[in-house]
PDB file of C-alpha atoms and ligand atoms in Angstrom:
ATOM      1  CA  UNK A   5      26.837  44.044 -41.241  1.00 92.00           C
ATOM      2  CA  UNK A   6      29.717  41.466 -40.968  1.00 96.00           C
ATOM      3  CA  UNK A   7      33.245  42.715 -41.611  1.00 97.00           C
ATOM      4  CA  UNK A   8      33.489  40.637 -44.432  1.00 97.00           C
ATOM      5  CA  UNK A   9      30.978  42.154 -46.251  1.00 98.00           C
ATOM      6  CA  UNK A  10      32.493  45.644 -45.656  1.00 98.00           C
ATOM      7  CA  UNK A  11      36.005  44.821 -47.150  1.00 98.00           C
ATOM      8  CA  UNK A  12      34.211  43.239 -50.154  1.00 98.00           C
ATOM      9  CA  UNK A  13      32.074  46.487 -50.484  1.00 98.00           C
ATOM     10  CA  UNK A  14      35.084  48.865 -49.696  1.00 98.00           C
ATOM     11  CA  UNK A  15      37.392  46.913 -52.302  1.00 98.00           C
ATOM     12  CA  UNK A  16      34.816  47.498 -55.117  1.00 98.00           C
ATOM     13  CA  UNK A  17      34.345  50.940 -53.927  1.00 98.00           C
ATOM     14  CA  UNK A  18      38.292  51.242 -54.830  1.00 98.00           C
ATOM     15  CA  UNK A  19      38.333  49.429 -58.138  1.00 98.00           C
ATOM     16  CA  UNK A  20      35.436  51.686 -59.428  1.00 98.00           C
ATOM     17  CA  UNK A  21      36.416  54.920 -57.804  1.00 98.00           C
ATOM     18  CA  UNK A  22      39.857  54.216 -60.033  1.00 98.00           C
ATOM     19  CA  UNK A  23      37.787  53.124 -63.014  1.00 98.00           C
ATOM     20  CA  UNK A  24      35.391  56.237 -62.722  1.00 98.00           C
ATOM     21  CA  UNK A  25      37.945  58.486 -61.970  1.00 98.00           C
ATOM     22  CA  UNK A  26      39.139  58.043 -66.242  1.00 97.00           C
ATOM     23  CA  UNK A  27      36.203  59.876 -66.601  1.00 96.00           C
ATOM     24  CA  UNK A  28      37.234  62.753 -64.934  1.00 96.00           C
ATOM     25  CA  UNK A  29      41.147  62.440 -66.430  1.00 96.00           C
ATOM     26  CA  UNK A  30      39.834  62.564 -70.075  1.00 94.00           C
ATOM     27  CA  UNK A  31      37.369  65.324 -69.785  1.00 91.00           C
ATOM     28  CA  UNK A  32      39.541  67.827 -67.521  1.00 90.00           C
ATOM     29  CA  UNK A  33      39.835  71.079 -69.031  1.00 87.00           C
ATOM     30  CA  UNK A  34      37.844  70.625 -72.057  1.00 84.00           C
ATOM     31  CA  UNK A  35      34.423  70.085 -70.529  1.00 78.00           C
ATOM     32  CA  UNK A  36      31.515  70.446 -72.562  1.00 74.00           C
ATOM     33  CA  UNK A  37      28.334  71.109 -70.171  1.00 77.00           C
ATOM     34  CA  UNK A  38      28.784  73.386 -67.264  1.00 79.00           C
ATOM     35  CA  UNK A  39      25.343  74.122 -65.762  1.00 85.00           C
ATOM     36  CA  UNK A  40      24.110  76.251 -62.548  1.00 84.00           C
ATOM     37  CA  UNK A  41      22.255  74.831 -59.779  1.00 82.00           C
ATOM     38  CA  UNK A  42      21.455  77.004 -56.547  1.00 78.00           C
ATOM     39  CA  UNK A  43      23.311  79.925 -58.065  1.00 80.00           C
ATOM     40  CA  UNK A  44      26.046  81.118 -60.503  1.00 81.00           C
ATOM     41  CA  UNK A  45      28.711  79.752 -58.295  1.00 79.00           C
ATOM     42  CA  UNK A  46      26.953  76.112 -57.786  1.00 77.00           C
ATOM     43  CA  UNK A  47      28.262  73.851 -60.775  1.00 76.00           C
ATOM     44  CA  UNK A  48      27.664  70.656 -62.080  1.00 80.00           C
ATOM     45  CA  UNK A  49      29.566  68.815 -65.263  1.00 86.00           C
ATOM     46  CA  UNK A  50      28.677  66.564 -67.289  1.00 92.00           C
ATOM     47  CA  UNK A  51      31.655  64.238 -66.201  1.00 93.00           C
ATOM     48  CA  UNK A  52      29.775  64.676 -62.411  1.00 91.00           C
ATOM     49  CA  UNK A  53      26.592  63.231 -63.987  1.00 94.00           C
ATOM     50  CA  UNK A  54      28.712  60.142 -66.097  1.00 96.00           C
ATOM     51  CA  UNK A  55      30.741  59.550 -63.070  1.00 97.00           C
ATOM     52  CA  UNK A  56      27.548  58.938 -60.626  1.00 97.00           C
ATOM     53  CA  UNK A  57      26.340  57.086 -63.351  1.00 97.00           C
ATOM     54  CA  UNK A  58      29.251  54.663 -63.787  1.00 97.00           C
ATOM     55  CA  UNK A  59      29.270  54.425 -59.782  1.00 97.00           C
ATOM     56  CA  UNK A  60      25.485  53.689 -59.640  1.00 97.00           C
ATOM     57  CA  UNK A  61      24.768  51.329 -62.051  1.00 97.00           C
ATOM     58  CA  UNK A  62      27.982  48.912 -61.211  1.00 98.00           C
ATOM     59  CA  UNK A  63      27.345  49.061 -57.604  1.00 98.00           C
ATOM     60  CA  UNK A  64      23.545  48.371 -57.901  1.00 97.00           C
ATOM     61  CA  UNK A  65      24.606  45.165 -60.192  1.00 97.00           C
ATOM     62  CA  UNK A  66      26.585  43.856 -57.340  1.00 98.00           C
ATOM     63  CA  UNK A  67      24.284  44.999 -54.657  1.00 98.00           C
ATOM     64  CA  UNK A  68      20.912  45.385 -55.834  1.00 97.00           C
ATOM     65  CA  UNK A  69      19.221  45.650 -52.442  1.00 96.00           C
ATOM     66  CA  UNK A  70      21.348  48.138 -51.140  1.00 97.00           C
ATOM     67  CA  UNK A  71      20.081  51.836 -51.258  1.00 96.00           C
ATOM     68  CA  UNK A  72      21.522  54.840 -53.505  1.00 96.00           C
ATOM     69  CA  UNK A  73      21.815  58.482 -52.387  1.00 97.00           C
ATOM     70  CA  UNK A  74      24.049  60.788 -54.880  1.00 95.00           C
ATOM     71  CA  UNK A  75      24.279  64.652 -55.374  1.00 92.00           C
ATOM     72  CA  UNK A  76      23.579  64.324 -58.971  1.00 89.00           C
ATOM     73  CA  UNK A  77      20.147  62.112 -59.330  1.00 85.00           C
ATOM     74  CA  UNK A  78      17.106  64.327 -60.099  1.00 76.00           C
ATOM     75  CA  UNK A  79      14.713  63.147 -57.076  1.00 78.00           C
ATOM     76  CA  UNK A  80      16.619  62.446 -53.649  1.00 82.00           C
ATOM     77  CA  UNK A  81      16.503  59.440 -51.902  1.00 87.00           C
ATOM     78  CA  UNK A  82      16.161  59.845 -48.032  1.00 92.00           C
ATOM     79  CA  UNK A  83      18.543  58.360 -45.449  1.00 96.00           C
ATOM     80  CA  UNK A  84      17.221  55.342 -43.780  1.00 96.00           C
ATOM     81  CA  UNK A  85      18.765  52.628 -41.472  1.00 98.00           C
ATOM     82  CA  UNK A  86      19.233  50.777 -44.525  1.00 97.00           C
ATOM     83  CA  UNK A  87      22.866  49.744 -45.683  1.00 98.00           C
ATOM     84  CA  UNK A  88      23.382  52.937 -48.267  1.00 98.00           C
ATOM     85  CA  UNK A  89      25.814  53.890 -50.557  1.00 98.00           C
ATOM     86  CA  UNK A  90      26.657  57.813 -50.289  1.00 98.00           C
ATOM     87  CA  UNK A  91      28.246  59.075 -53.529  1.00 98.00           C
ATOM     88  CA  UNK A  92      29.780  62.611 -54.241  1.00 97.00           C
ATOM     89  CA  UNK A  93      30.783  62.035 -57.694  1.00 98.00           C
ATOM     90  CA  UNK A  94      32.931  65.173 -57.968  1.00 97.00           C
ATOM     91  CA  UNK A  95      33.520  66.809 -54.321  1.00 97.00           C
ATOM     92  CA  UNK A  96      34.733  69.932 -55.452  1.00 96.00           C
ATOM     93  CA  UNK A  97      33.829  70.562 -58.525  1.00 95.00           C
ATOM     94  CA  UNK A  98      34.399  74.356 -59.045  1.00 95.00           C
ATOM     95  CA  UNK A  99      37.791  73.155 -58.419  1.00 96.00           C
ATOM     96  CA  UNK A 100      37.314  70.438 -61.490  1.00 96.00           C
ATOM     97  CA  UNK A 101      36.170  73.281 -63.830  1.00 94.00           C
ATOM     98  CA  UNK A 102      38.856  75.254 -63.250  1.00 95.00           C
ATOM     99  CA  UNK A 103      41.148  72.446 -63.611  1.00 96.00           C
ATOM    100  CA  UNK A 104      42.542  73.000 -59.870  1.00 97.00           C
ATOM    101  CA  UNK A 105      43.665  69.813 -58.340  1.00 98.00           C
ATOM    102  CA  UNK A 106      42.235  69.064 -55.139  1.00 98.00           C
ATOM    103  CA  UNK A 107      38.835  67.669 -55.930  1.00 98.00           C
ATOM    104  CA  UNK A 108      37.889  64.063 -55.791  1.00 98.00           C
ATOM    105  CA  UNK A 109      35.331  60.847 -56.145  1.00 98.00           C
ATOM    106  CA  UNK A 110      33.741  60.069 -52.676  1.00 98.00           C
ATOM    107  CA  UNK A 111      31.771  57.530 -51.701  1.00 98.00           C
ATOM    108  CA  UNK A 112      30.331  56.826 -48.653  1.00 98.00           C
ATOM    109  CA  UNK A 113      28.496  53.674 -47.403  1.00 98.00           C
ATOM    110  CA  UNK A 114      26.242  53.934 -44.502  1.00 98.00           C
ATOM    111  CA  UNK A 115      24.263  51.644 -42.014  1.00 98.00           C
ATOM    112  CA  UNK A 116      21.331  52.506 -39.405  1.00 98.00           C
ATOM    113  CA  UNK A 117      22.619  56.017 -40.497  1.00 97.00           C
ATOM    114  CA  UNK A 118      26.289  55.835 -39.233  1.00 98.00           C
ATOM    115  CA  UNK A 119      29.304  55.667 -41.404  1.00 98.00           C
ATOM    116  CA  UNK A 120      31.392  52.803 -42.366  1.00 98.00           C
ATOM    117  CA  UNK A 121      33.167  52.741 -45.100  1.00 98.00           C
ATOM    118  CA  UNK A 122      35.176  55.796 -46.637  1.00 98.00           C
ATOM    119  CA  UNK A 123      36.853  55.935 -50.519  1.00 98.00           C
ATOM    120  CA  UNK A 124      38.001  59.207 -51.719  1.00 98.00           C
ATOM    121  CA  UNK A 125      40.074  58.947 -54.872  1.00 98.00           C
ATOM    122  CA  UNK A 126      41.617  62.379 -56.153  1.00 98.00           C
ATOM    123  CA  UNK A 127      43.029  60.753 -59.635  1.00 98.00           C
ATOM    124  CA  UNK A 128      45.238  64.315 -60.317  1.00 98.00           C
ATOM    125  CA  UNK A 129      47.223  63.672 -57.275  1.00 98.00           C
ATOM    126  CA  UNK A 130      46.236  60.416 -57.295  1.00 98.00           C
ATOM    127  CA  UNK A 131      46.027  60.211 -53.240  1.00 98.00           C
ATOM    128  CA  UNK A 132      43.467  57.105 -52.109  1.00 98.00           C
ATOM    129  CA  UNK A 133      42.470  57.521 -48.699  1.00 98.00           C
ATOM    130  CA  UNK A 134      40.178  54.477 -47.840  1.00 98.00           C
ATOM    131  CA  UNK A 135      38.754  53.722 -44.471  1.00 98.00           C
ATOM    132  CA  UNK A 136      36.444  51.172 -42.945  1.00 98.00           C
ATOM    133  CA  UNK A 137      34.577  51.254 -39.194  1.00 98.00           C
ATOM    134  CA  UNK A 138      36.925  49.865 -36.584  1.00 98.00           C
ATOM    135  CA  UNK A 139      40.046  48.725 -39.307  1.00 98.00           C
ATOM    136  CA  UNK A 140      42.219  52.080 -39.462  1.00 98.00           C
ATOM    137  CA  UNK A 141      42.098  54.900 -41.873  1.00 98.00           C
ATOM    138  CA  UNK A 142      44.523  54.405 -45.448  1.00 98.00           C
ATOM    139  CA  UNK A 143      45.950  56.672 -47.814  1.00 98.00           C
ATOM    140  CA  UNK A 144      48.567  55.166 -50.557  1.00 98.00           C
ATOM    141  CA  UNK A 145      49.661  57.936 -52.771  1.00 97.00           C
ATOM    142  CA  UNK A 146      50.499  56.460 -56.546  1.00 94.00           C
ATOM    143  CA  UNK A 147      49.803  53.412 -58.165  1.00 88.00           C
ATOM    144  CA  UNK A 148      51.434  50.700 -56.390  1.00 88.00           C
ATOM    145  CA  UNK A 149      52.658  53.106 -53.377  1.00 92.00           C
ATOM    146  CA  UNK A 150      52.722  51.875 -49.826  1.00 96.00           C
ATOM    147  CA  UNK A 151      49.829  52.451 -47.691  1.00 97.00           C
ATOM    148  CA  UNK A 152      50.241  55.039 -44.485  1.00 97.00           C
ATOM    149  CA  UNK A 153      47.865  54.858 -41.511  1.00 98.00           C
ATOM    150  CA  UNK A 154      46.521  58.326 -41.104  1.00 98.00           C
ATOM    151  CA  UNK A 155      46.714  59.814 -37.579  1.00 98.00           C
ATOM    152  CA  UNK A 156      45.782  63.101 -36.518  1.00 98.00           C
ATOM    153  CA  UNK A 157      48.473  65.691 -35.034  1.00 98.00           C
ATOM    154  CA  UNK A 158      47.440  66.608 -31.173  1.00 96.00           C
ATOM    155  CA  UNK A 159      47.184  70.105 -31.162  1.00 96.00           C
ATOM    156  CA  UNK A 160      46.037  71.602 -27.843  1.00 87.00           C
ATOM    157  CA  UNK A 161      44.200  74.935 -28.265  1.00 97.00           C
ATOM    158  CA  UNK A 162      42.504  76.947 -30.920  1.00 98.00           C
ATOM    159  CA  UNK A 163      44.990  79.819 -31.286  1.00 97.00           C
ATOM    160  CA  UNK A 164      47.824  76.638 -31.810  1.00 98.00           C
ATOM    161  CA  UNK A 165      45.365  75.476 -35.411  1.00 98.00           C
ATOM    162  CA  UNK A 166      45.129  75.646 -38.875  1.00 98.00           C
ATOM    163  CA  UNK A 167      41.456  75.990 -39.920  1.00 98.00           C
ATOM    164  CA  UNK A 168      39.928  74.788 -42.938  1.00 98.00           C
ATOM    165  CA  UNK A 169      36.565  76.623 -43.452  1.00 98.00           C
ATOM    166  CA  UNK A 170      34.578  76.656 -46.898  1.00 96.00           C
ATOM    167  CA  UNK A 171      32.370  79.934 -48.647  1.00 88.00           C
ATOM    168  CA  UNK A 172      30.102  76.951 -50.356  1.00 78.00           C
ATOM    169  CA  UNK A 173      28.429  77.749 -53.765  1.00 78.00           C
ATOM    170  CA  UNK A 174      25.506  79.318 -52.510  1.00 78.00           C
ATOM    171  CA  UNK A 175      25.084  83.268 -53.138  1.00 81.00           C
ATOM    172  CA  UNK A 176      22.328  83.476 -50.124  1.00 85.00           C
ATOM    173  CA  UNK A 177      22.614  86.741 -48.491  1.00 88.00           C
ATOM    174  CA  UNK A 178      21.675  85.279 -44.659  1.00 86.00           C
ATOM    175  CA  UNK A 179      24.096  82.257 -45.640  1.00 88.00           C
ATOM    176  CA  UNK A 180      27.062  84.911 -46.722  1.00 89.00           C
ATOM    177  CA  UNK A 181      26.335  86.891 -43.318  1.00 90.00           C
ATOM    178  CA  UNK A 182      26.948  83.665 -41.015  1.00 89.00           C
ATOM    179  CA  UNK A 183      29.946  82.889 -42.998  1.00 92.00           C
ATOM    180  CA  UNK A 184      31.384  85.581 -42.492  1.00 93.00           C
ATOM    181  CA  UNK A 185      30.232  86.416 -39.255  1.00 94.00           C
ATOM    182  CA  UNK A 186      32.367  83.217 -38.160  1.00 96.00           C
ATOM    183  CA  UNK A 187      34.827  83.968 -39.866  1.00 96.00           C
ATOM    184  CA  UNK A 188      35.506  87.589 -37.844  1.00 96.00           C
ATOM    185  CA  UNK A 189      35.862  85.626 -34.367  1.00 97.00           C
ATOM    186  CA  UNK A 190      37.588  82.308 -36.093  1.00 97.00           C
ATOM    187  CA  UNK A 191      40.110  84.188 -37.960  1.00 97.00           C
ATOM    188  CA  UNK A 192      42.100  86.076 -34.968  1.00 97.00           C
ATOM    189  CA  UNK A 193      41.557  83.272 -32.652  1.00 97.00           C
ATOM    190  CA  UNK A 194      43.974  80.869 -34.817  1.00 98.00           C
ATOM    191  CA  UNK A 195      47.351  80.455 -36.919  1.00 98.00           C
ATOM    192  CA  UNK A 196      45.311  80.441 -39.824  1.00 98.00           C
ATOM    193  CA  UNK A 197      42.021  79.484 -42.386  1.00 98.00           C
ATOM    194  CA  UNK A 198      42.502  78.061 -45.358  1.00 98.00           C
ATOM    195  CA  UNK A 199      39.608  76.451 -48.027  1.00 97.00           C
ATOM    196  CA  UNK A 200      40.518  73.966 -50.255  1.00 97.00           C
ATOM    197  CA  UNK A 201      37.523  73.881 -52.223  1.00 97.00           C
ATOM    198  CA  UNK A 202      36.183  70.268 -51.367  1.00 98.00           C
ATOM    199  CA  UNK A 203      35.061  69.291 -48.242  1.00 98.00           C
ATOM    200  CA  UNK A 204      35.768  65.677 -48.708  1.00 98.00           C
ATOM    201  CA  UNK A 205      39.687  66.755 -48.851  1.00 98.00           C
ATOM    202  CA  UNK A 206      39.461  69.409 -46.554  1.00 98.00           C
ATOM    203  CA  UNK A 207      38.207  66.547 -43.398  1.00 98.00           C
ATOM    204  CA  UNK A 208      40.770  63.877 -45.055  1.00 98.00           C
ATOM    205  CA  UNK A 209      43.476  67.064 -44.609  1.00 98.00           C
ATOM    206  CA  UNK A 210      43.204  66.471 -40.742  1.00 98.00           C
ATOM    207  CA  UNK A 211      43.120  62.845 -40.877  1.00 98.00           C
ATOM    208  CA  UNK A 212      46.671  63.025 -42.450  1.00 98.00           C
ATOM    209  CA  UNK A 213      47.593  65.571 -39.216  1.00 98.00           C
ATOM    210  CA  UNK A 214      48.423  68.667 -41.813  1.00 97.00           C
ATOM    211  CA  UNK A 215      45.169  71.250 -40.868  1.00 98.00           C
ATOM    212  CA  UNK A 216      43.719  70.517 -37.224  1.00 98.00           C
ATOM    213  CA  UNK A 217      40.007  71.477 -37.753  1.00 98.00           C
ATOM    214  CA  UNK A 218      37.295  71.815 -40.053  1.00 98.00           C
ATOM    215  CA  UNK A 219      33.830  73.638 -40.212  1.00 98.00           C
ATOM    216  CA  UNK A 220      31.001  74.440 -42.478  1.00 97.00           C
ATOM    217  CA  UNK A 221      27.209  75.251 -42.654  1.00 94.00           C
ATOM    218  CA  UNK A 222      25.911  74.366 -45.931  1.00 93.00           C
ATOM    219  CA  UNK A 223      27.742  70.822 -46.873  1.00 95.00           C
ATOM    220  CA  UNK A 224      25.205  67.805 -47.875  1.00 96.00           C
ATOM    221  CA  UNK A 225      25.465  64.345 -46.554  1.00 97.00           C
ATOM    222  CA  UNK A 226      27.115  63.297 -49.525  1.00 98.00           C
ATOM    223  CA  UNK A 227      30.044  65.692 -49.377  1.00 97.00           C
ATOM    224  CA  UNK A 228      31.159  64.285 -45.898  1.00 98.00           C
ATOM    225  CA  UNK A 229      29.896  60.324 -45.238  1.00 98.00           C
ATOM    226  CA  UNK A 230      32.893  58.891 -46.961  1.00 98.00           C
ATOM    227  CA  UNK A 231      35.561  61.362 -45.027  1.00 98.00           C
ATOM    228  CA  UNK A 232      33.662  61.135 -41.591  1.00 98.00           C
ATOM    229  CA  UNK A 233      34.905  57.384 -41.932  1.00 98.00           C
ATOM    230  CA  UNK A 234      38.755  58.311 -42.526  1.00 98.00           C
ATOM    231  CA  UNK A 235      38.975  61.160 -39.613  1.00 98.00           C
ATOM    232  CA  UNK A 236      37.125  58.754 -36.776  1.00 98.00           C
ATOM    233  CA  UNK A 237      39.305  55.800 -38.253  1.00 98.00           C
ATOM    234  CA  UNK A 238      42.450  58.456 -37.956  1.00 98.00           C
ATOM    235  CA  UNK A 239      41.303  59.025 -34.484  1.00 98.00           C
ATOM    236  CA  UNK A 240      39.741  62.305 -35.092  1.00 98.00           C
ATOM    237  CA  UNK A 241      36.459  63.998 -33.913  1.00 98.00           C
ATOM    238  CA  UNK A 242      33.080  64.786 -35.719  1.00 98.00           C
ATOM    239  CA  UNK A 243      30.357  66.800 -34.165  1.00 98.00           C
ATOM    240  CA  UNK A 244      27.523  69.356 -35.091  1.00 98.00           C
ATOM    241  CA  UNK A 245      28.349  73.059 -35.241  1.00 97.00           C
ATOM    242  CA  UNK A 246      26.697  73.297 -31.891  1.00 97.00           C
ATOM    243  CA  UNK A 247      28.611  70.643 -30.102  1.00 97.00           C
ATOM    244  CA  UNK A 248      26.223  67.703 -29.969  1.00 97.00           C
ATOM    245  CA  UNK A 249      26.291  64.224 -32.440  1.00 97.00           C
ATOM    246  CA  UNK A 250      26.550  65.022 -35.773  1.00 97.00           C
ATOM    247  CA  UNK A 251      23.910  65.194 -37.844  1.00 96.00           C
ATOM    248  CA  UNK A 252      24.321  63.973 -41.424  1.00 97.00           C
ATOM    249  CA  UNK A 253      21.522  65.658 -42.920  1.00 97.00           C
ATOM    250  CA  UNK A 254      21.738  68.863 -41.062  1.00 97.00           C
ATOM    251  CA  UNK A 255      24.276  70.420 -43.458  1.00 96.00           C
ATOM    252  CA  UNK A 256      26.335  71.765 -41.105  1.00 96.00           C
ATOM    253  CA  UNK A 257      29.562  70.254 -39.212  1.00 98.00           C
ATOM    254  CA  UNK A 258      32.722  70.394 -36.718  1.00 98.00           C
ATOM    255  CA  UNK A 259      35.234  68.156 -38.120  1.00 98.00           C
ATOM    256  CA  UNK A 260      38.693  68.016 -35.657  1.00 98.00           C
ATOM    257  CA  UNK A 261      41.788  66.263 -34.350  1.00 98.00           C
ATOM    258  CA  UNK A 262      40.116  65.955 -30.634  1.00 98.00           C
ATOM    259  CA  UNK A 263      36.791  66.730 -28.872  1.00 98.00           C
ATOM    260  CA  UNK A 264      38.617  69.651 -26.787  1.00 98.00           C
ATOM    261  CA  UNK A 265      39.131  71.253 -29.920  1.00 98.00           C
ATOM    262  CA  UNK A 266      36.237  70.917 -31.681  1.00 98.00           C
ATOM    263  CA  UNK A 267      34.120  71.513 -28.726  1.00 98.00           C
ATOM    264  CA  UNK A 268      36.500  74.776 -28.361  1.00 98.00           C
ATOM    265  CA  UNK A 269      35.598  76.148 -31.868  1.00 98.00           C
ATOM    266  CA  UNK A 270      31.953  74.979 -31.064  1.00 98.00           C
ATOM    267  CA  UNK A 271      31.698  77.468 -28.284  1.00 97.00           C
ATOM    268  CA  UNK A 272      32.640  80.535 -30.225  1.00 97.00           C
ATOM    269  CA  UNK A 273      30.725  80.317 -33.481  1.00 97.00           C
ATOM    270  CA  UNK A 274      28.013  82.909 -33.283  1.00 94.00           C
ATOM    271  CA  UNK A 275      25.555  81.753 -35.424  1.00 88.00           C
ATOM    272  CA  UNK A 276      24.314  78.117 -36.199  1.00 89.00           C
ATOM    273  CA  UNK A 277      22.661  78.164 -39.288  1.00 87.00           C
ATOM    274  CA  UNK A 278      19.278  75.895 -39.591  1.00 91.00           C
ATOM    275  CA  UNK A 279      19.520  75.056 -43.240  1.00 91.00           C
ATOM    276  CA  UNK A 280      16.656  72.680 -45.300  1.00 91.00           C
ATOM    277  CA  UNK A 281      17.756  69.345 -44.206  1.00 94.00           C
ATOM    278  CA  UNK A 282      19.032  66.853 -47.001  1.00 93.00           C
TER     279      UNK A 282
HETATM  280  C1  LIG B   3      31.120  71.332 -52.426  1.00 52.24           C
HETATM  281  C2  LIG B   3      32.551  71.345 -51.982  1.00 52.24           C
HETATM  282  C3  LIG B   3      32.843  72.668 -51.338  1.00 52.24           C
HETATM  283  C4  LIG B   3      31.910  72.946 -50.171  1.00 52.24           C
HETATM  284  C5  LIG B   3      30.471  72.812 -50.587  1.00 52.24           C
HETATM  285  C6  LIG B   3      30.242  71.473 -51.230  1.00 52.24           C
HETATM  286  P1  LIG B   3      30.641  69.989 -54.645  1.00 52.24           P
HETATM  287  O1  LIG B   3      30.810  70.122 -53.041  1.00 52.24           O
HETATM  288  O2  LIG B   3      32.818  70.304 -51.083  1.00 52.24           O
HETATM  289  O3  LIG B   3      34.142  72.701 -50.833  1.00 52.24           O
HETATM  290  O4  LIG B   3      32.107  74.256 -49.741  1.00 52.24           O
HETATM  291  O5  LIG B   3      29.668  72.945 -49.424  1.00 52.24           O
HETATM  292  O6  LIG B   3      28.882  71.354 -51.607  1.00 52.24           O
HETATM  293  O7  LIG B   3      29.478  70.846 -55.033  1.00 52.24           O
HETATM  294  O8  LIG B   3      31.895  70.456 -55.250  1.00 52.24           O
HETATM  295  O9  LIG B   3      30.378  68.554 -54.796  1.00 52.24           O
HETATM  296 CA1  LIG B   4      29.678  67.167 -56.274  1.00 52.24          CA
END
């Protein structure tokens, strides 16, 4: 796809990320609908629902032969080499519910299955971080701020990182075990693990060179398409849990500053979780 018809798709992306994003402002702490999925910890709101909605049915006006994949629709669409759009309409939403605020609008737009364009909007910070293939990785922070280029920070080894790891929302026993299970040989090995609570921020954390790695079994494609774009834009590294390319429908990912150190992390996970494939 020509570059011109990726800055007219990314600035659209912005406008309704912003416009969406009301959504999530008004209904913030006094939410009406909070329903289960996979288990008790697995949320969705009815501002996620109203927000894919709003992000849906403007983008399909404009681009009506593009295709649609988005956590919230009731019978999944399945990655093709299409042009795609890749929505998270809340990334984080356990976060939302609890009205803690680091969670986001993402959306993702993909072609022959590789990433290239990246919005993330978190409207209570209000940090932007937009990206597209080959053109840099953004973030302006306020309306009307200046926009920084996002680099990663080199960091060198392991035991030099800060780690950003995630539980998930699922309650599954074997899942739980491999979590934690990475955990016991991540942990010591580094200056620290933190969890933010979306993965979306968590991979745009290391594009802005303040956490040096990332990893997760568990995430969907929509949770990541849209921040894969800002960390390879910020020069950073994406890879499966087992070293090789990533996969985006394998659930499961190394996000990093470099290769070295993603490859590094790769090497002493000791389980790689096969999860049903999105
Ligand atoms: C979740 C968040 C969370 C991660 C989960 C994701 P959601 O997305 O990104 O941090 O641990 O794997 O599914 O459900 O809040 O959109
Ligand atoms: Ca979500």
């Amino acid at each position: 796809m020509e570059l011109n018809e990726l800055i007219e798709r990314e600035k659209l992306a912005v406008e309704l990320a912003k416009k969406a994003s009301m959504l999530m402002k008004e209904t913030s702490g006094s939410l009406k609908t909070i329903a289960q999925k996979e288990s008790h910890a697995d949320l969705v709101t009815e501002t996620d629902r109203n927000v894919e909605k709003l992000l849906f049915d403007e983008l399909r006006k404009h681009y009506p032969s593009d295709r649609f994949i988005g956590e919230e629709e009731s019978s999944k669409s399945e990655l093709t080499d299409e042009p795609t759009w890749i929505i998270d309409p809340v990334d984080g939403t356990t976060n939302f519910v609890h009205t803690f605020p680091f969670c986001c609008i993402s959306i993702g737009f993909a072609v022959k299955k590789e990433p290239c364009i990246g919005v993330i909007y978190n409207p209570f910070l209000d940090h932007l971080y937009t990206a597209i293939k080959g053109q840099g990785a953004k973030l302006v922070k306020g309306d009307g701020g200046e926009p920084q280029e996002l680099r990663v920070r080199s960091c060198n080894s392991l035991r030099e990182s800060l780690v950003m790891t995630e539980y998930g929302g699922s309650r599954d026993e074997k899942k739980r075990d491999a979590i934690l299970k990475a955990l016991q040989v991540i942990q010591p090995n580094c200056h620290g693990v933190r969890s933010m609570g979306s993965a979306a921020l968590n991979i745009c954390s290391i594009a802005s060179g303040y956490v040096d790695i990332y990893y997760e079994f568990g995430i969907h494609i929509w949770d990541i398409c849209a921040a894969i774009v800002v960390l390879q834009e910020a020069k950073g590294y994406v890879c499966d849990t087992q070293g090789g390319p990533v996969d985006l429908c394998a659930r499961r990912l190394i996000a990093a500053s470099s290769e070295n150190l993603a490859k590094e992390l790769s090497s002493l996970l000791p389980v790689h979780l096969e999860l049903e494939r999105d």
